[in-house]
């Protein structure tokens, strides 16, 4: 099966479509991060909603890399305003926060622990039908949350997913003017997340021809545009913006793998895209060493990129990390702190639901070894 719930509106200035989208709504709540206010996109969005005749209220200051506490903080404000339309204006963090707020606003009887995928060996409670419509307007080019069915939240520094079609946004507006204001590091970190989404979705055990098409296009776009986007090339940045959503459509269907399992459990160390970028070559080497299927899929990606084989692909991934200035893991966390949480991370990554889609079912000891190799920069 291949599915996509979200209607996608794209193009320069397309945020203006909020006017039409807000028409049949009375109370519209915008959730935004500070940069969206700073760069004027929040007031622009508010104006379109007012022009539609709806009442608008905005909550700003949504945090990056959100934790469950952020939901507890903002939920009372959402309930107080009582919206019939939610608009998430920001990066993956803002969209994920808004998705979770939608769950607990629409279904107040639920709590995070019972609906989140805490452990792949136990099933969470299903999320019932949710009524409030959600429009996602991404300001980064990375997470793919504007089309995905997941909301990723930290608890105790470790990330867990809520996954249900109910939280996949009804509409995504991809206005390439928004990501133009991203700082360089956000361009890089979110852009490398697109690469990881593409590669993990393509080599997933449940990939199909339709998800492959989205994954390959996204991977190629990263290799040919990310560095130009980092230099400020507007066309390249626009291409990356659409590629992020394509990769999102790929993993919505084919899911992800060990690299995301590892980065989610190491979330206390740094930003999501950056951790993924650091772990990716280690995970690819591991998968290739254990699985014919992984080697075959990496070979296919390599050929699409004009490279010889899976070895050349892993090398190209490493080189891209180097050229874009991805630091070593040991530059983000000191050895003592890292070692103190290593066993916990490896065990929890092994229990992450995404392991089931990875070409190889890695054991806790193997995951520990991968964390260690990444830390030592081997
Ligand atoms: N749901 C999913 O399927 C999925 C998939 C992958 C990743 N994720 C999650 O997504 C999160 C990462 O999202 P992200 O990579 O998109 O980054 P992000 O965490 O949403 O944004 C990072 C920072 O970039 C700044 N920023 C964003 N857009 C900007 C713009 N246009 N101009 C200037 N500054 C801007 C924000 O600063 P301000 O705070 O100052 O605005 C923010 O602090 C992680 O929590 C990850 O777990 C979710
Ligand atoms: Fe990701």
Short mmCIF file of C-alpha atoms and ligand atoms in Angstrom, two decimals:
data_model
loop_
_atom_site.label_atom_id
_atom_site.label_comp_id
_atom_site.label_asym_id
_atom_site.label_seq_id
_atom_site.Cartn_x
_atom_site.Cartn_y
_atom_site.Cartn_z
CA UNK A 1 0.00 0.00 0.00
CA UNK A 2 1.06 3.56 -0.68
CA UNK A 3 -0.86 6.40 0.90
CA UNK A 4 -0.73 10.14 1.49
CA UNK A 5 -3.39 11.93 3.50
CA UNK A 6 -2.00 15.43 3.12
CA UNK A 7 -2.99 17.81 0.33
CA UNK A 8 0.20 19.61 -0.72
CA UNK A 9 0.23 23.24 -1.83
CA UNK A 10 3.59 24.46 -3.08
CA UNK A 11 5.32 27.47 -4.59
CA UNK A 12 6.66 30.90 -3.74
CA UNK A 13 4.08 32.89 -1.80
CA UNK A 14 1.82 29.86 -1.30
CA UNK A 15 1.36 30.71 2.40
CA UNK A 16 -1.27 33.09 1.00
CA UNK A 17 -3.49 30.03 0.47
CA UNK A 18 -4.18 30.15 4.20
CA UNK A 19 -6.85 32.72 3.32
CA UNK A 20 -8.80 30.10 1.41
CA UNK A 21 -8.04 27.26 3.81
CA UNK A 22 -9.27 29.25 6.83
CA UNK A 23 -12.56 30.23 5.13
CA UNK A 24 -14.82 27.63 6.68
CA UNK A 25 -13.26 28.05 10.15
CA UNK A 26 -14.10 30.36 13.03
CA UNK A 27 -11.23 30.08 15.48
CA UNK A 28 -7.75 29.52 14.12
CA UNK A 29 -4.78 28.85 16.38
CA UNK A 30 -1.27 29.31 14.97
CA UNK A 31 1.59 27.61 16.79
CA UNK A 32 4.96 29.05 15.79
CA UNK A 33 8.59 29.18 16.79
CA UNK A 34 10.28 32.51 17.52
CA UNK A 35 12.03 32.83 14.17
CA UNK A 36 8.69 32.82 12.37
CA UNK A 37 7.65 35.87 14.37
CA UNK A 38 11.04 37.51 13.92
CA UNK A 39 11.02 37.12 10.14
CA UNK A 40 7.45 38.37 9.72
CA UNK A 41 5.88 35.09 8.54
CA UNK A 42 3.66 34.86 11.60
CA UNK A 43 2.05 38.26 11.06
CA UNK A 44 1.66 37.46 7.36
CA UNK A 45 -0.16 34.23 8.25
CA UNK A 46 -2.33 36.04 10.80
CA UNK A 47 -3.33 38.61 8.17
CA UNK A 48 -4.50 35.95 5.69
CA UNK A 49 -6.60 34.29 8.37
CA UNK A 50 -8.17 37.59 9.41
CA UNK A 51 -8.96 38.28 5.76
CA UNK A 52 -10.81 34.95 5.71
CA UNK A 53 -13.03 36.32 8.47
CA UNK A 54 -11.83 33.95 11.19
CA UNK A 55 -10.63 34.85 14.64
CA UNK A 56 -6.91 34.16 15.02
CA UNK A 57 -4.74 33.59 18.08
CA UNK A 58 -1.03 32.77 18.07
CA UNK A 59 1.23 30.97 20.47
CA UNK A 60 4.92 31.59 19.82
CA UNK A 61 8.12 30.36 21.39
CA UNK A 62 7.58 26.69 20.64
CA UNK A 63 10.86 24.93 21.44
CA UNK A 64 13.22 22.96 19.20
CA UNK A 65 13.52 19.20 19.83
CA UNK A 66 10.33 19.16 21.97
CA UNK A 67 9.73 17.06 25.03
CA UNK A 68 6.51 15.91 26.67
CA UNK A 69 6.77 18.86 29.06
CA UNK A 70 6.21 21.26 26.13
CA UNK A 71 2.84 19.63 25.54
CA UNK A 72 1.92 20.04 29.20
CA UNK A 73 2.96 23.70 28.99
CA UNK A 74 0.98 24.66 25.88
CA UNK A 75 -2.09 22.43 26.14
CA UNK A 76 -4.00 24.68 28.60
CA UNK A 77 -3.58 27.63 26.20
CA UNK A 78 -4.91 25.55 23.30
CA UNK A 79 -7.94 24.47 25.35
CA UNK A 80 -8.57 28.02 26.48
CA UNK A 81 -8.75 29.35 22.91
CA UNK A 82 -10.83 26.38 21.73
CA UNK A 83 -9.73 26.40 18.04
CA UNK A 84 -11.42 24.61 15.16
CA UNK A 85 -8.25 24.83 13.01
CA UNK A 86 -4.62 24.38 14.04
CA UNK A 87 -1.78 25.87 11.99
CA UNK A 88 1.79 24.74 12.72
CA UNK A 89 4.27 27.32 11.44
CA UNK A 90 7.88 26.25 11.95
CA UNK A 91 10.27 23.34 11.66
CA UNK A 92 9.71 19.69 12.45
CA UNK A 93 9.76 20.56 16.13
CA UNK A 94 6.79 22.92 15.87
CA UNK A 95 4.84 20.55 13.64
CA UNK A 96 5.47 17.60 15.98
CA UNK A 97 4.43 19.66 19.01
CA UNK A 98 1.24 20.77 17.28
CA UNK A 99 0.41 17.19 16.26
CA UNK A 100 0.70 16.03 19.88
CA UNK A 101 -1.32 19.02 21.10
CA UNK A 102 -4.03 18.05 18.62
CA UNK A 103 -4.19 14.54 20.10
CA UNK A 104 -4.65 15.69 23.69
CA UNK A 105 -6.92 18.60 22.75
CA UNK A 106 -9.26 16.35 20.78
CA UNK A 107 -8.95 13.30 23.04
CA UNK A 108 -8.30 14.64 26.58
CA UNK A 109 -8.76 11.20 28.12
CA UNK A 110 -5.44 9.99 26.62
CA UNK A 111 -1.94 10.37 28.01
CA UNK A 112 1.45 10.16 26.31
CA UNK A 113 2.61 6.91 27.94
CA UNK A 114 -0.40 4.92 26.74
CA UNK A 115 -0.35 6.03 23.10
CA UNK A 116 3.38 6.41 22.39
CA UNK A 117 5.46 3.59 20.92
CA UNK A 118 7.67 3.16 23.97
CA UNK A 119 8.76 -0.37 23.16
CA UNK A 120 8.22 -2.50 20.04
CA UNK A 121 7.35 -5.53 22.17
CA UNK A 122 4.24 -3.89 23.57
CA UNK A 123 1.38 -2.27 21.67
CA UNK A 124 0.15 1.22 22.50
CA UNK A 125 -3.51 2.10 22.83
CA UNK A 126 -4.99 3.18 19.48
CA UNK A 127 -5.72 6.88 19.00
CA UNK A 128 -9.41 7.48 18.24
CA UNK A 129 -10.70 9.67 15.42
CA UNK A 130 -9.60 13.28 15.96
CA UNK A 131 -11.65 16.18 14.68
CA UNK A 132 -9.53 19.34 14.57
CA UNK A 133 -8.00 20.04 11.17
CA UNK A 134 -4.26 20.65 11.00
CA UNK A 135 -2.33 22.70 8.44
CA UNK A 136 1.47 22.38 8.52
CA UNK A 137 3.72 25.09 7.09
CA UNK A 138 7.33 23.90 7.40
CA UNK A 139 10.06 26.53 7.82
CA UNK A 140 12.92 24.04 7.64
CA UNK A 141 13.63 21.54 4.88
CA UNK A 142 14.10 18.31 6.71
CA UNK A 143 11.78 16.48 9.05
CA UNK A 144 8.97 15.71 6.62
CA UNK A 145 6.56 16.03 9.53
CA UNK A 146 4.22 18.07 7.31
CA UNK A 147 3.14 14.80 5.65
CA UNK A 148 4.14 12.15 8.17
CA UNK A 149 1.91 10.30 10.62
CA UNK A 150 4.43 10.70 13.45
CA UNK A 151 5.07 13.10 16.28
CA UNK A 152 8.43 12.63 17.99
CA UNK A 153 8.77 13.77 21.60
CA UNK A 154 11.50 13.50 24.22
CA UNK A 155 11.00 12.05 27.64
CA UNK A 156 14.04 11.95 29.87
CA UNK A 157 16.24 12.91 26.92
CA UNK A 158 15.07 9.92 24.84
CA UNK A 159 12.67 10.23 21.93
CA UNK A 160 9.48 8.25 21.41
CA UNK A 161 6.95 8.34 18.58
CA UNK A 162 3.22 8.78 18.49
CA UNK A 163 2.21 7.28 15.13
CA UNK A 164 -1.31 7.49 13.78
CA UNK A 165 -2.83 8.66 10.48
CA UNK A 166 -5.02 10.90 12.66
CA UNK A 167 -2.12 13.33 13.15
CA UNK A 168 -0.92 13.44 9.54
CA UNK A 169 -1.74 17.05 8.55
CA UNK A 170 -4.73 17.63 6.29
CA UNK A 171 -2.80 20.29 4.35
CA UNK A 172 0.90 21.13 3.93
CA UNK A 173 1.88 24.51 2.51
CA UNK A 174 5.42 24.49 1.10
CA UNK A 175 6.38 28.12 0.62
CA UNK A 176 10.11 28.22 -0.24
CA UNK A 177 10.39 31.78 1.11
CA UNK A 178 10.28 30.37 4.67
CA UNK A 179 13.42 28.19 4.63
CA UNK A 180 15.40 31.06 3.05
CA UNK A 181 15.93 32.53 6.54
CA UNK A 182 17.30 29.33 8.12
CA UNK A 183 20.71 29.67 9.78
CA UNK A 184 23.46 27.63 8.11
CA UNK A 185 23.49 24.88 10.74
CA UNK A 186 19.75 24.36 10.46
CA UNK A 187 20.07 24.13 6.65
CA UNK A 188 22.74 21.45 7.09
CA UNK A 189 21.17 19.46 9.93
CA UNK A 190 17.67 19.38 8.46
CA UNK A 191 19.06 18.80 4.95
CA UNK A 192 21.10 15.79 6.06
CA UNK A 193 17.99 14.42 7.77
CA UNK A 194 16.40 14.36 4.30
CA UNK A 195 19.27 12.18 3.08
CA UNK A 196 18.85 9.80 6.02
CA UNK A 197 15.08 9.62 5.43
CA UNK A 198 15.68 8.81 1.76
CA UNK A 199 18.33 6.15 2.39
CA UNK A 200 16.53 4.48 5.30
CA UNK A 201 13.18 4.50 3.47
CA UNK A 202 14.76 3.07 0.31
CA UNK A 203 16.50 0.26 2.21
CA UNK A 204 13.54 -0.46 4.50
CA UNK A 205 12.04 -3.94 4.52
CA UNK A 206 8.64 -2.51 3.55
CA UNK A 207 9.77 -0.19 0.72
CA UNK A 208 7.80 -0.40 -2.50
CA UNK A 209 8.19 1.11 -5.99
CA UNK A 210 6.12 4.14 -5.04
CA UNK A 211 8.05 4.98 -1.88
CA UNK A 212 11.27 4.26 -3.81
CA UNK A 213 10.44 6.97 -6.36
CA UNK A 214 10.04 9.57 -3.61
CA UNK A 215 13.14 8.35 -1.76
CA UNK A 216 15.41 8.36 -4.82
CA UNK A 217 14.31 11.81 -5.94
CA UNK A 218 14.97 13.15 -2.43
CA UNK A 219 18.41 11.49 -2.19
CA UNK A 220 19.47 12.84 -5.59
CA UNK A 221 18.25 16.30 -4.68
CA UNK A 222 20.34 16.33 -1.50
CA UNK A 223 23.52 15.32 -3.33
CA UNK A 224 23.03 17.89 -6.05
CA UNK A 225 21.58 20.78 -4.02
CA UNK A 226 22.43 20.71 -0.32
CA UNK A 227 25.84 22.32 -0.63
CA UNK A 228 24.57 25.01 -2.99
CA UNK A 229 21.68 25.62 -0.59
CA UNK A 230 24.22 26.03 2.22
CA UNK A 231 25.95 28.69 0.14
CA UNK A 232 22.64 30.53 -0.11
CA UNK A 233 21.56 29.51 -3.62
CA UNK A 234 17.80 30.18 -3.64
CA UNK A 235 16.89 27.66 -6.31
CA UNK A 236 18.80 24.92 -4.50
CA UNK A 237 17.11 25.81 -1.24
CA UNK A 238 13.69 25.65 -2.88
CA UNK A 239 14.53 22.22 -4.34
CA UNK A 240 15.62 21.02 -0.89
CA UNK A 241 12.33 22.23 0.56
CA UNK A 242 10.32 20.02 -1.76
CA UNK A 243 12.76 17.12 -1.40
CA UNK A 244 12.21 17.17 2.36
CA UNK A 245 8.50 16.55 1.83
CA UNK A 246 9.21 13.86 -0.78
CA UNK A 247 11.44 12.05 1.69
CA UNK A 248 8.62 12.47 4.22
CA UNK A 249 6.21 10.75 1.82
CA UNK A 250 8.79 7.97 1.34
CA UNK A 251 9.15 7.27 5.06
CA UNK A 252 5.45 7.75 5.76
CA UNK A 253 5.09 4.59 3.69
CA UNK A 254 8.38 2.69 3.95
CA UNK A 255 9.24 3.85 7.49
CA UNK A 256 12.83 4.28 8.72
CA UNK A 257 15.49 2.14 10.37
CA UNK A 258 18.36 1.68 12.79
CA UNK A 259 19.85 5.13 12.24
CA UNK A 260 16.67 6.84 13.47
CA UNK A 261 16.32 4.34 16.32
CA UNK A 262 19.85 5.29 17.43
CA UNK A 263 19.42 9.05 17.01
CA UNK A 264 16.10 9.04 18.91
CA UNK A 265 17.70 7.33 21.88
CA UNK A 266 20.66 9.73 21.77
CA UNK A 267 18.42 12.79 21.49
CA UNK A 268 19.84 14.29 24.70
CA UNK A 269 23.15 14.83 22.86
CA UNK A 270 22.13 17.17 20.05
CA UNK A 271 19.83 18.09 17.16
CA UNK A 272 18.04 15.25 15.37
CA UNK A 273 19.39 15.75 11.84
CA UNK A 274 22.95 16.14 13.04
CA UNK A 275 22.89 12.92 15.09
CA UNK A 276 21.39 11.06 12.14
CA UNK A 277 24.12 12.38 9.86
CA UNK A 278 26.79 11.20 12.30
CA UNK A 279 25.30 7.69 12.72
CA UNK A 280 24.33 7.06 9.07
CA UNK A 281 27.66 5.81 7.63
CA UNK A 282 28.16 3.46 10.60
CA UNK A 283 24.66 2.06 10.25
CA UNK A 284 25.08 1.61 6.48
CA UNK A 285 28.36 -0.24 6.94
CA UNK A 286 26.77 -2.49 9.54
CA UNK A 287 23.73 -3.20 7.35
CA UNK A 288 25.91 -3.86 4.30
CA UNK A 289 28.14 -6.24 6.26
CA UNK A 290 25.16 -8.35 7.33
CA UNK A 291 22.56 -8.20 4.60
CA UNK A 292 22.49 -8.98 0.86
CA UNK A 293 19.31 -6.95 0.64
CA UNK A 294 20.99 -3.86 2.16
CA UNK A 295 23.94 -4.15 -0.25
CA UNK A 296 21.56 -4.54 -3.20
CA UNK A 297 19.51 -1.50 -2.19
CA UNK A 298 22.61 0.64 -1.53
CA UNK A 299 24.02 -0.50 -4.91
CA UNK A 300 20.82 0.72 -6.56
CA UNK A 301 21.05 4.12 -4.88
CA UNK A 302 24.73 4.32 -5.85
CA UNK A 303 23.92 3.67 -9.52
CA UNK A 304 21.22 6.36 -9.48
CA UNK A 305 23.90 8.77 -8.27
CA UNK A 306 26.44 7.65 -10.86
CA UNK A 307 28.55 5.84 -8.26
CA UNK A 308 30.00 2.34 -8.59
CA UNK A 309 28.51 0.45 -5.67
CA UNK A 310 27.42 0.47 -2.02
CA UNK A 311 30.99 1.10 -0.82
CA UNK A 312 31.21 4.22 -2.95
CA UNK A 313 27.83 5.35 -1.62
CA UNK A 314 28.95 5.08 2.01
CA UNK A 315 32.11 6.97 1.10
CA UNK A 316 30.02 9.67 -0.59
CA UNK A 317 27.89 10.00 2.55
CA UNK A 318 31.02 10.36 4.70
CA UNK A 319 32.48 12.94 2.33
CA UNK A 320 29.26 14.96 2.30
CA UNK A 321 29.33 15.02 6.11
CA UNK A 322 32.92 16.23 6.01
CA UNK A 323 32.33 18.89 3.39
CA UNK A 324 29.32 20.25 5.27
CA UNK A 325 31.26 20.36 8.56
CA UNK A 326 29.43 17.67 10.52
CA UNK A 327 31.30 17.38 13.83
CA UNK A 328 32.41 14.17 15.50
CA UNK A 329 30.10 12.76 18.18
CA UNK A 330 32.91 13.25 20.72
CA UNK A 331 32.74 16.99 20.01
CA UNK A 332 29.10 17.03 21.15
CA UNK A 333 29.37 15.03 24.36
CA UNK A 334 32.20 14.13 26.76
CA UNK A 335 33.25 10.52 27.19
CA UNK A 336 32.13 10.09 30.79
CA UNK A 337 28.61 11.38 30.16
CA UNK A 338 28.34 9.32 26.97
CA UNK A 339 29.55 6.09 28.56
CA UNK A 340 27.17 6.54 31.49
CA UNK A 341 24.16 6.34 29.17
CA UNK A 342 25.54 3.93 26.55
CA UNK A 343 23.88 0.71 27.78
CA UNK A 344 20.53 2.44 28.24
CA UNK A 345 20.69 3.92 24.70
CA UNK A 346 21.63 0.59 23.09
CA UNK A 347 18.88 -1.31 24.91
CA UNK A 348 16.24 1.32 24.13
CA UNK A 349 17.30 1.59 20.47
CA UNK A 350 16.96 -2.22 20.24
CA UNK A 351 13.43 -1.86 21.59
CA UNK A 352 12.55 0.97 19.15
CA UNK A 353 9.83 0.01 16.67
CA UNK A 354 11.90 1.19 13.71
CA UNK A 355 14.31 -1.76 14.11
CA UNK A 356 11.63 -3.94 12.55
CA UNK A 357 12.01 -2.07 9.22
CA UNK A 358 15.82 -2.06 9.14
CA UNK A 359 17.38 -4.60 6.75
CA UNK A 360 19.10 -6.21 9.75
CA UNK A 361 17.61 -6.77 13.19
CA UNK A 362 20.50 -5.42 15.22
CA UNK A 363 21.12 -6.82 18.71
CA UNK A 364 21.73 -4.55 21.72
CA UNK A 365 25.48 -5.45 21.76
CA UNK A 366 25.78 -4.58 18.08
CA UNK A 367 24.02 -1.26 18.57
CA UNK A 368 26.32 -0.50 21.49
CA UNK A 369 29.30 -1.20 19.27
CA UNK A 370 27.93 1.19 16.63
CA UNK A 371 27.43 3.95 19.21
CA UNK A 372 31.00 3.38 20.41
CA UNK A 373 32.46 3.43 16.90
CA UNK A 374 30.60 6.66 16.16
CA UNK A 375 31.90 8.16 19.40
CA UNK A 376 35.49 7.17 18.64
CA UNK A 377 35.06 8.38 15.07
CA UNK A 378 36.45 5.08 13.68
N1 LIG B 1 7.42 13.76 12.79
C1 LIG B 1 8.33 13.26 12.01
O1 LIG B 1 8.00 12.46 11.14
C2 LIG B 1 9.75 13.67 12.17
C3 LIG B 1 10.73 13.21 11.29
C4 LIG B 1 12.04 13.63 11.46
C5 LIG B 1 12.36 14.50 12.50
N2 LIG B 1 11.39 14.91 13.35
C6 LIG B 1 11.67 15.82 14.47
O2 LIG B 1 11.81 17.13 13.97
C7 LIG B 1 12.67 17.88 14.83
C8 LIG B 1 13.73 18.58 14.02
O3 LIG B 1 13.09 19.43 13.12
P1 LIG B 1 13.87 20.37 12.11
O4 LIG B 1 15.09 19.70 11.67
O5 LIG B 1 12.87 20.77 11.11
O6 LIG B 1 14.36 21.59 12.99
P2 LIG B 1 13.63 22.36 14.19
O7 LIG B 1 14.06 21.75 15.46
O8 LIG B 1 12.18 22.48 13.93
O9 LIG B 1 14.27 23.80 14.04
C9 LIG B 1 15.58 24.05 14.50
C10 LIG B 1 15.79 25.53 14.74
O10 LIG B 1 15.73 26.21 13.53
C11 LIG B 1 15.18 27.50 13.69
N3 LIG B 1 14.41 27.76 12.48
C12 LIG B 1 13.51 26.97 11.89
N4 LIG B 1 13.09 27.49 10.72
C13 LIG B 1 13.73 28.67 10.58
C14 LIG B 1 13.72 29.68 9.59
N5 LIG B 1 13.01 29.55 8.46
N6 LIG B 1 14.48 30.78 9.80
C15 LIG B 1 15.25 30.89 10.89
N7 LIG B 1 15.31 29.98 11.87
C16 LIG B 1 14.57 28.86 11.70
C17 LIG B 1 14.30 27.44 14.91
O11 LIG B 1 14.64 28.55 15.70
P3 LIG B 1 13.52 29.35 16.55
O12 LIG B 1 13.16 28.49 17.68
O13 LIG B 1 14.24 30.59 16.92
O14 LIG B 1 12.40 29.61 15.62
C18 LIG B 1 14.71 26.15 15.60
O15 LIG B 1 15.25 26.36 16.85
C19 LIG B 1 13.24 16.90 15.83
O16 LIG B 1 12.59 17.04 17.08
C20 LIG B 1 12.94 15.56 15.21
O17 LIG B 1 12.80 14.55 16.16
C21 LIG B 1 10.11 14.52 13.18
FE1 LIG B 2 14.52 12.27 10.79
#
